[in-house]
Amino acid sequence: IINSIFQSHNLAESNSDDELMATVSEMTNASWHGLLAALSLLLDAAQDETARELVLKSHQDFASLCGSLGINLARDAFITALCKAALPPHYDLFITGVKHVEDDKHLVMLSAKNIQCMRSLLSMAHCHGKILGTGWNMVLRTLQHLTWILGLVPTDNGQLVPSPSADGANVVKTAALSADLPIICSMLSRLFQSSQYLSERALTHLIQALCQLSAETEASTSREKSLFSVGKILETCLVNLSRLHLLWELVSAHLLTVCHEKYIPRRTWGALALTKLLRAAIEADHSLPLSQNPELTTSLLGPLVQMCEIRSEDVRLKQLECLHDILNSRGHTLPLAAWPPVLYILGSVVTADNPSSETVVRQGFLSQHLLVNDFLPLIHP
């Protein structure tokens, strides 16, 4: 049945046959419930890796077909089934966002089947990311649970590495997992690196899903909240700097929200991600140089100005370190419109209603000293 539908779809696509494509869509709508149930049963029953691989390939392909035909309910149902198969049984409810598992300190056993399904899920997201749409929400939630199980944490570029303290302490390391762990980590990294090849619409879907996952994480009652979503927002944006203008408003607004959080590791990471992304954007090559593009420059500096409203010392330090780096590396190329935001930030370091710590004041003084010595001629009265 699946092969028949695929052959008809390919024929309709190659011949631009709208009538046949409509028939394919009707066939898919009529058959997907039964096919999903049959594939799920086959996956549960398959004891052989080769047999599972055939079932998973059919699963991936049919999810992709549903996405390309715009049958989103079917696409998301196939994705959900694959996500559930990729994690241990007691994670079924956790995938749907009912409960967060970061506080569950019991060791988890990832079976060979779980690992094979996780690789299949990563492969599907990598190869068919352009049609996932809202299906990204389920995929990312599953990957976040995977990183918790494996004890992976983001580096300052957003890439995932084993935590020195966790060292995979939440998972029983079987021979299958030890062999596949480097492959899974590599596939995770490539998934977000390859987002540079997504269409603008697909990239926006991915970023929206990451921001939604981050908001869910912030709203959870877990004692330890995942940094996965914030790290992947940073990594995805860094490889899409040429298209940052499409994402900047959404991403910067969300990271500012993270900077207001009470949970210190996420708040610090929000400030790190926002300032690192801003540095990269300022230093990137633009079709119109920033010196001739005051609108873009003020848009980029806007979130840095809004960080003045946050009183947490860790956030203010990241803000002022970022400002100093920008002045040091790009001060001579900033347009005139950039200087009022710069002066506002420096002026907010010490105010009557917001006394800053000595560390913050010292960091602000470095930028003020640089401005007075090197940039006064560039600032018009």
Short mmCIF file of C-alpha atoms in Angstrom, two decimals:
data_model
loop_
_atom_site.label_atom_id
_atom_site.label_comp_id
_atom_site.label_asym_id
_atom_site.label_seq_id
_atom_site.Cartn_x
_atom_site.Cartn_y
_atom_site.Cartn_z
CA ILE A 1 0.00 0.00 0.00
CA ILE A 2 2.75 2.42 0.98
CA ASN A 3 4.74 1.71 -2.20
CA SER A 4 1.63 2.16 -4.31
CA ILE A 5 0.86 5.55 -2.75
CA PHE A 6 4.50 6.64 -3.12
CA GLN A 7 4.67 5.64 -6.77
CA SER A 8 1.45 7.52 -7.50
CA HIS A 9 2.73 10.57 -5.64
CA ASN A 10 6.03 10.60 -7.51
CA LEU A 11 4.21 10.19 -10.84
CA ALA A 12 1.81 13.02 -10.05
CA GLU A 13 4.68 15.26 -8.92
CA SER A 14 6.86 14.60 -11.98
CA ASN A 15 3.97 15.14 -14.40
CA SER A 16 2.40 18.03 -12.48
CA ASP A 17 -0.84 16.06 -12.52
CA ASP A 18 -3.18 17.85 -10.11
CA GLU A 19 -5.95 15.30 -10.53
CA LEU A 20 -3.69 12.37 -9.66
CA MET A 21 -2.21 14.35 -6.75
CA ALA A 22 -5.73 14.88 -5.40
CA THR A 23 -6.32 11.13 -5.66
CA VAL A 24 -3.05 10.45 -3.80
CA SER A 25 -4.15 12.83 -1.06
CA GLU A 26 -7.49 10.99 -0.76
CA MET A 27 -5.70 7.62 -0.62
CA THR A 28 -3.38 8.91 2.11
CA ASN A 29 -6.23 10.36 4.15
CA ALA A 30 -8.15 7.11 3.89
CA SER A 31 -5.28 4.80 4.79
CA TRP A 32 -3.07 6.54 7.33
CA HIS A 33 -4.93 5.40 10.46
CA GLY A 34 -4.66 1.75 9.48
CA LEU A 35 -1.08 2.07 8.29
CA LEU A 36 0.01 3.76 11.51
CA ALA A 37 -1.57 1.01 13.59
CA ALA A 38 0.00 -1.71 11.43
CA LEU A 39 3.47 -0.13 11.49
CA SER A 40 3.28 0.34 15.26
CA LEU A 41 2.42 -3.33 15.73
CA LEU A 42 5.22 -4.39 13.42
CA LEU A 43 7.69 -2.18 15.27
CA ASP A 44 6.64 -3.64 18.63
CA ALA A 45 6.94 -7.18 17.34
CA ALA A 46 10.21 -6.79 15.42
CA GLN A 47 13.11 -8.39 17.30
CA ASP A 48 15.61 -8.10 14.47
CA GLU A 49 17.46 -4.84 13.76
CA THR A 50 17.08 -5.25 9.99
CA ALA A 51 13.33 -5.77 10.27
CA ARG A 52 12.99 -2.74 12.54
CA GLU A 53 14.98 -0.65 10.05
CA LEU A 54 12.52 -1.51 7.26
CA VAL A 55 9.54 -0.57 9.44
CA LEU A 56 11.20 2.68 10.56
CA LYS A 57 12.04 3.60 6.95
CA SER A 58 8.38 3.17 5.99
CA HIS A 59 7.42 5.22 9.05
CA GLN A 60 9.75 8.08 8.08
CA ASP A 61 8.72 8.07 4.44
CA PHE A 62 4.99 8.09 5.16
CA ALA A 63 5.37 10.93 7.67
CA SER A 64 7.26 12.87 4.99
CA LEU A 65 4.58 12.12 2.41
CA CYS A 66 1.83 13.35 4.75
CA GLY A 67 3.81 16.52 5.39
CA SER A 68 4.38 17.22 1.70
CA LEU A 69 0.65 16.71 1.03
CA GLY A 70 -0.27 19.05 3.89
CA ILE A 71 -2.03 16.30 5.88
CA ASN A 72 -0.60 17.63 9.13
CA LEU A 73 -2.70 15.56 11.52
CA ALA A 74 -1.37 12.34 9.99
CA ARG A 75 2.18 13.70 9.84
CA ASP A 76 2.13 14.61 13.54
CA ALA A 77 0.60 11.25 14.48
CA PHE A 78 3.44 9.36 12.76
CA ILE A 79 6.02 11.66 14.36
CA THR A 80 4.45 11.14 17.81
CA ALA A 81 4.55 7.36 17.40
CA LEU A 82 8.22 7.50 16.45
CA CYS A 83 9.02 9.78 19.40
CA LYS A 84 7.33 7.37 21.82
CA ALA A 85 9.27 4.44 20.39
CA ALA A 86 12.55 6.33 20.84
CA LEU A 87 12.21 6.60 24.64
CA PRO A 88 11.53 4.06 27.41
CA PRO A 89 7.83 3.13 27.95
CA HIS A 90 7.31 5.27 31.06
CA TYR A 91 8.21 8.36 29.02
CA ASP A 92 5.02 8.11 26.92
CA LEU A 93 3.17 10.74 28.93
CA PHE A 94 6.27 12.88 29.37
CA ILE A 95 6.61 13.35 25.59
CA THR A 96 3.22 15.06 25.41
CA GLY A 97 4.33 17.62 27.97
CA VAL A 98 2.19 16.30 30.84
CA LYS A 99 5.13 16.12 33.20
CA HIS A 100 8.82 17.02 33.22
CA VAL A 101 11.31 14.37 34.19
CA GLU A 102 14.36 16.37 35.21
CA ASP A 103 13.63 15.70 38.89
CA ASP A 104 13.39 11.93 38.37
CA LYS A 105 16.78 10.67 39.51
CA HIS A 106 16.20 6.99 38.73
CA LEU A 107 18.52 5.35 36.24
CA VAL A 108 16.98 4.85 32.81
CA MET A 109 17.56 1.90 30.50
CA LEU A 110 17.69 2.73 26.80
CA SER A 111 17.15 -0.47 24.83
CA ALA A 112 18.69 -1.23 21.45
CA LYS A 113 15.25 -0.56 19.97
CA ASN A 114 15.06 2.87 21.66
CA ILE A 115 18.47 3.79 20.29
CA GLN A 116 17.59 2.62 16.76
CA CYS A 117 14.31 4.57 16.85
CA MET A 118 16.13 7.68 18.14
CA ARG A 119 18.56 7.48 15.25
CA SER A 120 15.61 7.12 12.88
CA LEU A 121 13.94 10.17 14.44
CA LEU A 122 17.11 12.23 14.07
CA SER A 123 17.48 11.07 10.47
CA MET A 124 13.89 12.03 9.67
CA ALA A 125 14.30 15.49 11.22
CA HIS A 126 17.56 15.99 9.32
CA CYS A 127 16.28 14.82 5.91
CA HIS A 128 12.67 16.03 6.11
CA GLY A 129 12.91 19.09 8.35
CA LYS A 130 11.33 21.25 5.66
CA ILE A 131 7.94 19.54 6.10
CA LEU A 132 7.87 19.00 9.88
CA GLY A 133 6.03 22.25 10.67
CA THR A 134 4.45 21.98 14.11
CA GLY A 135 5.83 18.44 14.30
CA TRP A 136 9.09 20.06 15.42
CA ASN A 137 7.48 20.56 18.85
CA MET A 138 7.27 16.82 19.51
CA VAL A 139 10.68 16.09 17.99
CA LEU A 140 12.43 18.74 20.09
CA ARG A 141 10.69 17.72 23.29
CA THR A 142 11.86 14.16 22.72
CA LEU A 143 15.42 15.29 22.00
CA GLN A 144 15.42 17.36 25.18
CA HIS A 145 14.55 14.24 27.18
CA LEU A 146 17.30 12.37 25.37
CA THR A 147 19.90 14.96 26.35
CA TRP A 148 18.77 14.74 29.99
CA ILE A 149 19.01 10.93 29.95
CA LEU A 150 22.50 11.04 28.41
CA GLY A 151 23.70 13.89 30.66
CA LEU A 152 24.46 16.25 27.75
CA VAL A 153 24.86 20.00 28.33
CA PRO A 154 25.43 22.86 25.84
CA THR A 155 28.78 24.53 25.32
CA ASP A 156 28.94 28.29 24.83
CA ASN A 157 28.22 27.71 21.11
CA GLY A 158 25.12 25.64 21.85
CA GLN A 159 26.63 22.29 20.86
CA LEU A 160 26.02 19.38 23.23
CA VAL A 161 28.74 17.56 25.17
CA PRO A 162 28.65 15.16 28.14
CA SER A 163 28.40 17.02 31.43
CA PRO A 164 31.56 16.67 33.57
CA SER A 165 29.39 16.28 36.66
CA ALA A 166 26.64 14.08 35.21
CA ASP A 167 28.72 11.87 32.94
CA GLY A 168 25.56 10.12 31.76
CA ALA A 169 24.55 9.37 35.35
CA ASN A 170 20.85 9.10 34.42
CA VAL A 171 21.26 6.15 32.07
CA VAL A 172 22.44 2.56 32.37
CA LYS A 173 25.25 2.33 29.83
CA THR A 174 24.71 -0.79 27.80
CA ALA A 175 27.07 -2.00 25.09
CA ALA A 176 24.60 -0.82 22.43
CA LEU A 177 24.43 2.67 23.94
CA SER A 178 28.20 2.98 24.36
CA ALA A 179 28.68 2.08 20.69
CA ASP A 180 25.98 4.44 19.40
CA LEU A 181 26.44 7.39 21.77
CA PRO A 182 29.09 9.18 19.62
CA ILE A 183 26.87 8.68 16.55
CA ILE A 184 23.81 10.10 18.30
CA CYS A 185 25.77 13.13 19.55
CA SER A 186 27.09 13.74 16.04
CA MET A 187 23.60 13.44 14.53
CA LEU A 188 22.25 15.89 17.12
CA SER A 189 24.90 18.44 16.19
CA ARG A 190 24.39 17.99 12.44
CA LEU A 191 20.63 18.38 12.78
CA PHE A 192 20.88 21.98 13.93
CA GLN A 193 23.92 22.81 11.82
CA SER A 194 21.98 21.75 8.72
CA SER A 195 19.19 24.22 9.51
CA GLN A 196 21.07 26.63 7.24
CA TYR A 197 19.65 24.64 4.32
CA LEU A 198 16.01 24.93 5.45
CA SER A 199 13.63 27.29 3.69
CA GLU A 200 12.76 30.52 5.49
CA ARG A 201 9.37 29.13 6.46
CA ALA A 202 10.81 25.85 7.77
CA LEU A 203 13.53 27.69 9.71
CA THR A 204 10.89 29.89 11.31
CA HIS A 205 8.93 26.77 12.33
CA LEU A 206 12.07 25.36 13.98
CA ILE A 207 12.84 28.56 15.90
CA GLN A 208 9.22 28.92 17.01
CA ALA A 209 9.25 25.34 18.29
CA LEU A 210 12.50 25.93 20.19
CA CYS A 211 11.07 29.06 21.81
CA GLN A 212 7.88 27.18 22.73
CA LEU A 213 9.89 24.36 24.28
CA SER A 214 11.96 26.89 26.22
CA ALA A 215 8.79 28.55 27.52
CA GLU A 216 7.46 25.15 28.62
CA THR A 217 10.73 24.47 30.42
CA GLU A 218 10.57 27.81 32.23
CA ALA A 219 6.98 27.14 33.32
CA SER A 220 7.83 23.68 34.70
CA THR A 221 8.20 23.08 38.42
CA SER A 222 11.39 21.04 38.05
CA ARG A 223 14.26 21.89 40.35
CA GLU A 224 16.74 21.51 37.51
CA LYS A 225 15.57 23.02 34.24
CA SER A 226 16.99 22.00 30.91
CA LEU A 227 19.30 24.30 28.93
CA PHE A 228 18.71 22.33 25.71
CA SER A 229 16.27 24.72 24.04
CA VAL A 230 18.24 27.89 24.79
CA GLY A 231 21.48 26.28 23.60
CA LYS A 232 19.85 25.14 20.36
CA ILE A 233 18.32 28.57 19.72
CA LEU A 234 21.85 29.97 19.87
CA GLU A 235 23.38 27.24 17.69
CA THR A 236 20.63 27.49 15.07
CA CYS A 237 20.86 31.28 14.86
CA LEU A 238 24.67 31.24 14.63
CA VAL A 239 24.55 29.09 11.49
CA ASN A 240 21.82 31.32 10.03
CA LEU A 241 23.36 34.76 10.58
CA SER A 242 22.64 35.73 6.97
CA ARG A 243 18.91 35.28 7.74
CA LEU A 244 18.95 36.65 11.27
CA HIS A 245 16.75 39.58 10.20
CA LEU A 246 13.90 37.06 9.86
CA LEU A 247 14.39 35.72 13.38
CA TRP A 248 15.84 38.54 15.43
CA GLU A 249 12.60 39.99 16.81
CA LEU A 250 11.29 36.59 17.93
CA VAL A 251 14.61 35.28 19.24
CA SER A 252 15.73 38.43 21.06
CA ALA A 253 12.32 38.86 22.73
CA HIS A 254 12.39 35.28 23.96
CA LEU A 255 15.99 35.43 25.21
CA LEU A 256 15.17 38.64 27.09
CA THR A 257 12.36 36.73 28.78
CA VAL A 258 14.86 34.02 29.75
CA CYS A 259 17.14 36.72 31.17
CA HIS A 260 14.34 37.63 33.62
CA GLU A 261 14.01 34.08 34.98
CA LYS A 262 14.76 33.26 38.62
CA TYR A 263 16.48 29.96 37.84
CA ILE A 264 20.09 31.14 37.65
CA PRO A 265 21.59 28.67 35.12
CA ARG A 266 18.90 29.41 32.52
CA ARG A 267 19.01 33.16 33.22
CA THR A 268 22.78 33.20 32.79
CA TRP A 269 22.48 31.12 29.63
CA GLY A 270 19.84 33.45 28.24
CA ALA A 271 22.20 36.41 28.70
CA LEU A 272 25.10 34.44 27.21
CA ALA A 273 23.06 33.39 24.17
CA LEU A 274 21.69 36.87 23.51
CA THR A 275 25.03 38.67 23.83
CA LYS A 276 26.98 36.03 21.87
CA LEU A 277 24.44 36.20 19.07
CA LEU A 278 24.59 40.01 19.07
CA ARG A 279 28.40 39.99 18.84
CA ALA A 280 28.26 37.56 15.93
CA ALA A 281 25.59 39.63 14.16
CA ILE A 282 27.57 42.87 14.57
CA GLU A 283 30.75 41.25 13.26
CA ALA A 284 29.08 39.39 10.36
CA ASP A 285 29.29 40.59 6.77
CA HIS A 286 26.10 42.33 5.65
CA SER A 287 24.99 43.22 2.14
CA LEU A 288 24.82 46.82 3.35
CA PRO A 289 27.57 47.59 5.93
CA LEU A 290 26.33 48.52 9.40
CA SER A 291 28.01 51.93 9.04
CA GLN A 292 25.47 52.63 6.25
CA ASN A 293 22.56 50.80 7.85
CA PRO A 294 21.45 52.62 11.02
CA GLU A 295 18.08 50.81 11.06
CA LEU A 296 19.68 47.37 11.34
CA THR A 297 22.23 48.59 13.88
CA THR A 298 19.62 50.08 16.23
CA SER A 299 17.48 46.95 15.81
CA LEU A 300 20.40 44.76 16.89
CA LEU A 301 21.31 47.01 19.83
CA GLY A 302 17.69 47.29 21.02
CA PRO A 303 17.73 44.12 23.17
CA LEU A 304 21.07 45.19 24.70
CA VAL A 305 19.37 48.41 25.82
CA GLN A 306 16.41 46.45 27.24
CA MET A 307 18.80 44.43 29.39
CA CYS A 308 19.23 47.64 31.45
CA GLU A 309 15.84 46.84 33.02
CA ILE A 310 17.23 43.63 34.53
CA ARG A 311 18.94 44.03 37.89
CA SER A 312 20.58 40.62 38.11
CA GLU A 313 24.34 41.09 38.28
CA ASP A 314 25.11 38.14 36.00
CA VAL A 315 22.92 39.58 33.24
CA ARG A 316 24.29 43.12 33.56
CA LEU A 317 27.86 41.80 33.42
CA LYS A 318 27.12 39.91 30.19
CA GLN A 319 25.52 43.06 28.78
CA LEU A 320 28.47 45.30 29.59
CA GLU A 321 31.06 42.74 28.46
CA CYS A 322 29.21 42.52 25.15
CA LEU A 323 29.12 46.31 24.77
CA HIS A 324 32.86 46.54 25.47
CA ASP A 325 33.62 43.86 22.89
CA ILE A 326 31.46 45.62 20.27
CA LEU A 327 33.16 48.98 20.89
CA ASN A 328 36.58 47.33 20.84
CA SER A 329 36.04 45.47 17.56
CA ARG A 330 33.50 47.58 15.65
CA GLY A 331 33.37 50.97 17.39
CA HIS A 332 34.90 52.85 14.46
CA THR A 333 32.35 51.45 12.01
CA LEU A 334 29.19 52.07 14.05
CA PRO A 335 26.78 54.60 12.50
CA LEU A 336 25.80 57.77 14.33
CA ALA A 337 22.45 56.21 15.31
CA ALA A 338 24.26 53.60 17.43
CA TRP A 339 25.72 56.05 19.92
CA PRO A 340 22.54 57.09 21.81
CA PRO A 341 21.85 53.44 22.78
CA VAL A 342 25.50 53.04 23.80
CA LEU A 343 25.40 56.15 25.97
CA TYR A 344 22.09 55.07 27.51
CA ILE A 345 23.51 51.70 28.53
CA LEU A 346 26.56 53.30 30.13
CA GLY A 347 24.41 55.88 31.86
CA SER A 348 22.23 53.18 33.40
CA VAL A 349 25.13 51.45 35.18
CA VAL A 350 24.72 53.67 38.24
CA THR A 351 21.41 55.39 38.94
CA ALA A 352 19.68 56.56 42.09
CA ASP A 353 17.14 53.72 42.06
CA ASN A 354 19.52 51.04 40.73
CA PRO A 355 22.83 50.94 42.59
CA SER A 356 25.13 48.46 40.84
CA SER A 357 27.78 46.24 42.37
CA GLU A 358 31.45 47.16 42.19
CA THR A 359 32.03 44.45 39.57
CA VAL A 360 29.34 45.88 37.29
CA VAL A 361 30.62 49.44 37.74
CA ARG A 362 34.17 48.39 36.88
CA GLN A 363 32.96 46.64 33.72
CA GLY A 364 30.97 49.72 32.70
CA PHE A 365 33.98 51.95 33.33
CA LEU A 366 36.05 49.95 30.81
CA SER A 367 33.61 50.84 28.02
CA GLN A 368 33.34 54.44 29.19
CA HIS A 369 37.12 54.77 29.20
CA LEU A 370 37.29 53.31 25.69
CA LEU A 371 34.57 55.66 24.47
CA VAL A 372 36.22 58.78 25.86
CA ASN A 373 39.67 57.90 24.56
CA ASP A 374 38.79 56.58 21.10
CA PHE A 375 35.30 57.56 19.98
CA LEU A 376 34.43 61.09 21.17
CA PRO A 377 35.15 62.59 17.71
CA LEU A 378 32.59 60.18 16.22
CA ILE A 379 29.79 61.29 18.54
CA HIS A 380 28.13 64.44 17.23
CA PRO A 381 26.60 66.81 19.77
#
